[in-house]
Coordinates of C-alpha atoms in Angstrom, one line a residue:
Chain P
X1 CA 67.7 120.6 194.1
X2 CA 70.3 120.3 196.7
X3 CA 73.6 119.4 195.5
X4 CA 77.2 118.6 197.6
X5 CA 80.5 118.7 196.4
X6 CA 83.1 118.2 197.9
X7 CA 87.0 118.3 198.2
X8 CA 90.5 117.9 200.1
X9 CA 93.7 115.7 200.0
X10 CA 93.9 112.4 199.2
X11 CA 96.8 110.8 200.5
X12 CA 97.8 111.7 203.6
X13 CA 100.8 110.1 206.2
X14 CA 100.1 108.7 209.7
X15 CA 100.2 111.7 212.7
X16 CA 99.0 114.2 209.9
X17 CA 95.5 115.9 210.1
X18 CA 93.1 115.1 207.5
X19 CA 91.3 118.3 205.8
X20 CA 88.0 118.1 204.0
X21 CA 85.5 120.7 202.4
X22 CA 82.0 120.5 201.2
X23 CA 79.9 123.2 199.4
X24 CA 76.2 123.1 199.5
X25 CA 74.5 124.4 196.0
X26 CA 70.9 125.1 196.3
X27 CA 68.1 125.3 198.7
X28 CA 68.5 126.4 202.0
X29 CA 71.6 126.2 204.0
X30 CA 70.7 127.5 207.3
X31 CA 67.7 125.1 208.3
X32 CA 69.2 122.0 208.2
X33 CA 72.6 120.4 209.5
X34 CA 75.2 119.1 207.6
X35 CA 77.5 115.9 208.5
X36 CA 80.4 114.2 208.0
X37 CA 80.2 110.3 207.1
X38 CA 82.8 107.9 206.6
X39 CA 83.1 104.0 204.8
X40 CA 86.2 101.9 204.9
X41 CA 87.4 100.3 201.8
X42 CA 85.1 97.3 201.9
X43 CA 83.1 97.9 205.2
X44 CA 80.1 99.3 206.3
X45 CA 79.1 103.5 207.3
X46 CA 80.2 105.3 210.2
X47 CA 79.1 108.8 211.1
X48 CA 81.5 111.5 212.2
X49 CA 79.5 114.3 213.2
X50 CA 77.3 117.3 212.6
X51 CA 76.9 121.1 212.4
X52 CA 74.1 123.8 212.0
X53 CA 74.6 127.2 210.6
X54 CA 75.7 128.8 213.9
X55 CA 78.0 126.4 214.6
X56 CA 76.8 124.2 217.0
X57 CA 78.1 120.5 216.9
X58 CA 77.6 116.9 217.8
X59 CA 80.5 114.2 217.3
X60 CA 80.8 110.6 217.0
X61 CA 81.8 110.1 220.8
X62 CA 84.2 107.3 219.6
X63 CA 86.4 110.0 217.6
X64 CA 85.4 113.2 219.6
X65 CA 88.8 113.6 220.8
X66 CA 89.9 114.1 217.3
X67 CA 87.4 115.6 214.9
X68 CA 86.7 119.1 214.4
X69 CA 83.7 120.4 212.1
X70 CA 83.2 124.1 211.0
X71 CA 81.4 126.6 209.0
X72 CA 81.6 129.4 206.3
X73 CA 78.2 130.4 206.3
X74 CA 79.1 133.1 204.1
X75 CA 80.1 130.3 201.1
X76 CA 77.3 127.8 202.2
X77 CA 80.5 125.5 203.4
X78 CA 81.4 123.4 206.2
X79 CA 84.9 121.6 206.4
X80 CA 86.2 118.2 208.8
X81 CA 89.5 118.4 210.4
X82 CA 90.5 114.8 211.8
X83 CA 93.6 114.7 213.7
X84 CA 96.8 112.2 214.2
X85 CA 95.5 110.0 211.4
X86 CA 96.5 106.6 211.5
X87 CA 96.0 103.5 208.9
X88 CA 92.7 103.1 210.2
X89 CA 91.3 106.2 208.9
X90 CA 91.4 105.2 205.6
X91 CA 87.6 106.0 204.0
X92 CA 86.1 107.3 201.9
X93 CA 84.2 110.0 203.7
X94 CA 80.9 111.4 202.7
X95 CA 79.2 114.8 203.6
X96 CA 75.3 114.9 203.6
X97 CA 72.8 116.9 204.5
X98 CA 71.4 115.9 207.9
X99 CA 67.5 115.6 208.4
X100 CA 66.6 116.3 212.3
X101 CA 63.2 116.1 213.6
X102 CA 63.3 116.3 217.8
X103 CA 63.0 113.1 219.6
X104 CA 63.3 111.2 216.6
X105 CA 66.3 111.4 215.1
X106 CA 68.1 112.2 212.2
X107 CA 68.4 111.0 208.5
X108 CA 70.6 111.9 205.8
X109 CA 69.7 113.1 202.1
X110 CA 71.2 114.0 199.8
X111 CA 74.6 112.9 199.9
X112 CA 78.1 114.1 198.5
X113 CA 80.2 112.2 195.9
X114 CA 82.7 110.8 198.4
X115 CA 86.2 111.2 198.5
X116 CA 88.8 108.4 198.9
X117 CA 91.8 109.4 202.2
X118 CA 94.4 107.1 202.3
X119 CA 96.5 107.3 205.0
X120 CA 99.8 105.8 204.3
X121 CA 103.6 106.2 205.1
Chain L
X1 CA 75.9 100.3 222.4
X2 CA 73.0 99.9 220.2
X3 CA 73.6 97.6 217.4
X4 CA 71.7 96.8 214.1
X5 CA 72.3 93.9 212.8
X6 CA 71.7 93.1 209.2
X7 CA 72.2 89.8 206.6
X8 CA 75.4 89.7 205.0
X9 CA 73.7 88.4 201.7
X10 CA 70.2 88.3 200.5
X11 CA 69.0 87.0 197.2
X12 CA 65.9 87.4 194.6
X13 CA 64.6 86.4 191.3
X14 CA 63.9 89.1 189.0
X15 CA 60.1 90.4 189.6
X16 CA 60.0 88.9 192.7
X17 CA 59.9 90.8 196.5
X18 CA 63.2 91.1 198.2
X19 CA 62.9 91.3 201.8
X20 CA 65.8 92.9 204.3
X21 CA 65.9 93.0 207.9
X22 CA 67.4 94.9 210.4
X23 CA 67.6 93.4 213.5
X24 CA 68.1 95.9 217.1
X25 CA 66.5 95.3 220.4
X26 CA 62.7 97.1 220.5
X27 CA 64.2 98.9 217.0
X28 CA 60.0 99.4 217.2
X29 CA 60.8 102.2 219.0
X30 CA 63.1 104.2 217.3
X31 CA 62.9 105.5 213.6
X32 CA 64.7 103.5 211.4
X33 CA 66.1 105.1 207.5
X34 CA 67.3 102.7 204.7
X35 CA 70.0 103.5 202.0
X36 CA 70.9 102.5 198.8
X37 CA 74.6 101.9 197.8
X38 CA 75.7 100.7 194.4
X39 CA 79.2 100.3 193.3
X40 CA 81.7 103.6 193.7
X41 CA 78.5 106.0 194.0
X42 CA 77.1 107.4 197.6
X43 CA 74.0 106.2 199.0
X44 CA 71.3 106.9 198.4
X45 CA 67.9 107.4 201.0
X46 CA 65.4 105.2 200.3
X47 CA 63.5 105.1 203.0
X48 CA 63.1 107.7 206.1
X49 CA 61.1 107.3 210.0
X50 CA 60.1 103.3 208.8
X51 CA 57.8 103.7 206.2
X52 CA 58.5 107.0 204.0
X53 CA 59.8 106.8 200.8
X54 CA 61.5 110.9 199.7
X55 CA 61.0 112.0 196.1
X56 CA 61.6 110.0 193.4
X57 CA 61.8 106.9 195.0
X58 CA 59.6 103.9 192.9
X59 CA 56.7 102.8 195.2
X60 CA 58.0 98.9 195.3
X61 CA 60.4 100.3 197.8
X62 CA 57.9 100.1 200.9
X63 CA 59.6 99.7 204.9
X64 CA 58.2 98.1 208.0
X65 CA 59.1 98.3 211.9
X66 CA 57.3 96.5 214.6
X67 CA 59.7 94.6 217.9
X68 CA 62.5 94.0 217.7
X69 CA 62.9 93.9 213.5
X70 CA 62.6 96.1 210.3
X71 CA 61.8 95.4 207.1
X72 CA 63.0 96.9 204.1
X73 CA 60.8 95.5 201.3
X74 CA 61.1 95.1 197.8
X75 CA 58.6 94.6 194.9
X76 CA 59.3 93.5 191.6
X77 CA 63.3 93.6 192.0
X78 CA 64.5 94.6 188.9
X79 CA 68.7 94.6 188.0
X80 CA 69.2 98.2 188.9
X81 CA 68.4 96.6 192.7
X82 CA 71.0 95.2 193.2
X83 CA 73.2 97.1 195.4
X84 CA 74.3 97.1 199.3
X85 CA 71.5 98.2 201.4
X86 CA 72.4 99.5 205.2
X87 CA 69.5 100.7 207.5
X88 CA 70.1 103.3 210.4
X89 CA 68.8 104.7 213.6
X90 CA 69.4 107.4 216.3
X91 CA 70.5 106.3 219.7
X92 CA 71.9 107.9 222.6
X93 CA 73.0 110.8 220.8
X94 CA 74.8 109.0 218.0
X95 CA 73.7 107.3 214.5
X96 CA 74.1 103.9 214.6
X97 CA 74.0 101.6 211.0
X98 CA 73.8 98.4 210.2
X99 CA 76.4 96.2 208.8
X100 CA 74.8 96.1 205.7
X101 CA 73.1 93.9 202.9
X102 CA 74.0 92.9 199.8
X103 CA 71.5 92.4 197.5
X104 CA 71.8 90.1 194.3
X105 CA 69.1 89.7 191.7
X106 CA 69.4 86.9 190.2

C-alpha cells in the first residue's frame, strides 16, 4: 500500500521560493512518476509537473519558467521548488503518484495529504 | 487549449443514480479519469481510461465516454457521495481538469 507524505513551509512572502517535499512509503518507487498538483482555496485542480526516478521532467508549460522538480532516490523523495511566489500561488498543493501508459495519458493514485502555502506579505 | 467543462452543481435523492458530465470536444478520444474530493481530504481516483474503477472502489461507481461527453455515473447515491467530483484528461503534453462538480444528496 502506497502511502505519500508530505511536508514544507507554510506561509511564505511574495518574491520568495516555495519549498515542498514528499516521501513515498511502500511499493515501488522507480516504475512510476511522481507529480506535483495544486488547488486554490475554493477552486478547482491544476497540475504542476512530473518526475521519474532518473530525473526526467515534464512541467505545466503555464508555470515552466518557474517550477523546479527533483529527486532523492536514495530516500524514495522528490521535492517542488516554485519561484518568485506571488498571491496567486496560494494552494494547497498535492503530490501523487502519476500513472503513465504511452499514448494515453496519465492518471494519478494515490494521493498525498495536501499542504496549505499561503503567500502573504 | 483543451478544456473540460463540467456542472457547477448536480443533485440526487438518496438511492437514486447521479449522473456527471464532462464536456471536451471529441473527449471520445482521449482517456478520461474521475476523482473524488470531500471536504479538507485529497481526492481520491475513482475512475481511470473511462470505464475502470482501481481497488476498492464500490461497483455503483461506473464511467462512460462516447463524442464529445463523459459520464461519471452513480448508482444508489448514498450520503458519503456527496463530495466535489472533477474529471481529467491528457492533452498536448499537459493534464487538463475539469472545473468540477459538486454533488449534493439529498
Amino acid at each position: 500500500q502506497v502511502q505519500l507524505q508530505q511536508w514544507g513551509a507554510g506561509l511564505l512572502k511574495p518574491s520568495e521560493t516555495l519549498s515542498l517535499t514528499c516521501a513515498v512509503y511502500g511499493g515501488s518507487f522507480s516504475d512510476y512518476y511522481w507529480s506535483w498538483i495544486r488547488q486554490p482555496p475554493g477552486k478547482g485542480l491544476e497540475w504542476t509537473g512530473e518526475i521519474n526516478d532518473s530525473g526526467t521532467t515534464n512541467y505545466n508549460p503555464s508555470l515552466k519558467s518557474r517550477v523546479t522538480i527533483s529527486v532523492d532516490t536514495s530516500k524514495n523523495q522528490f521535492s517542488l521548488k516554485l519561484s518568485s511566489v506571488t498571491a496567486a500561488d496560494t494552494a494547497v498543493y498535492y503530490c501523487a503518484r502519476t500513472l503513465r501508459v504511452r499514448g494515453v495519458g496519465r492518471w494519478f493514485d494515490p494521493w498525498g495529504q495536501g499542504i496549505l502555502v499561503t503567500v502573504s506579505s | 487549449s483543451y478544456e473540460l467543462t463540467q456542472p457547477l452543481s448536480v443533485s440526487v435523492a438518496l438511492g437514486q443514480t447521479a449522473r456527471i458530465t464532462c464536456g471536451g470536444n471529441n473527449i471520445e478520444s482521449k482517456n478520461v479519469h474521475w476523482y473524488q474530493q470531500k471536504p479538507g481530504q485529497a481526492p481520491v481516483l475513482v475512475i481511470y481510461r473511462d470505464i475502470n474503477r482501481p481497488s476498492g472502489i464500490p461497483e455503483r461507481f461506473s464511467g462512460s465516454n462516447s463524442g464529445n461527453t463523459a459520464t461519471l455515473t452513480i448508482t444508489r447515491a448514498q450520503a458519503g457521495d456527496e463530495a466535489d467530483y472533477y474529471c481529467q484528461v491528457w492533452d498536448s503534453s499537459t493534464v487538463v481538469f475539469g472545473g468540477g462538480t459538486k454533488l449534493t444528496v439529498l
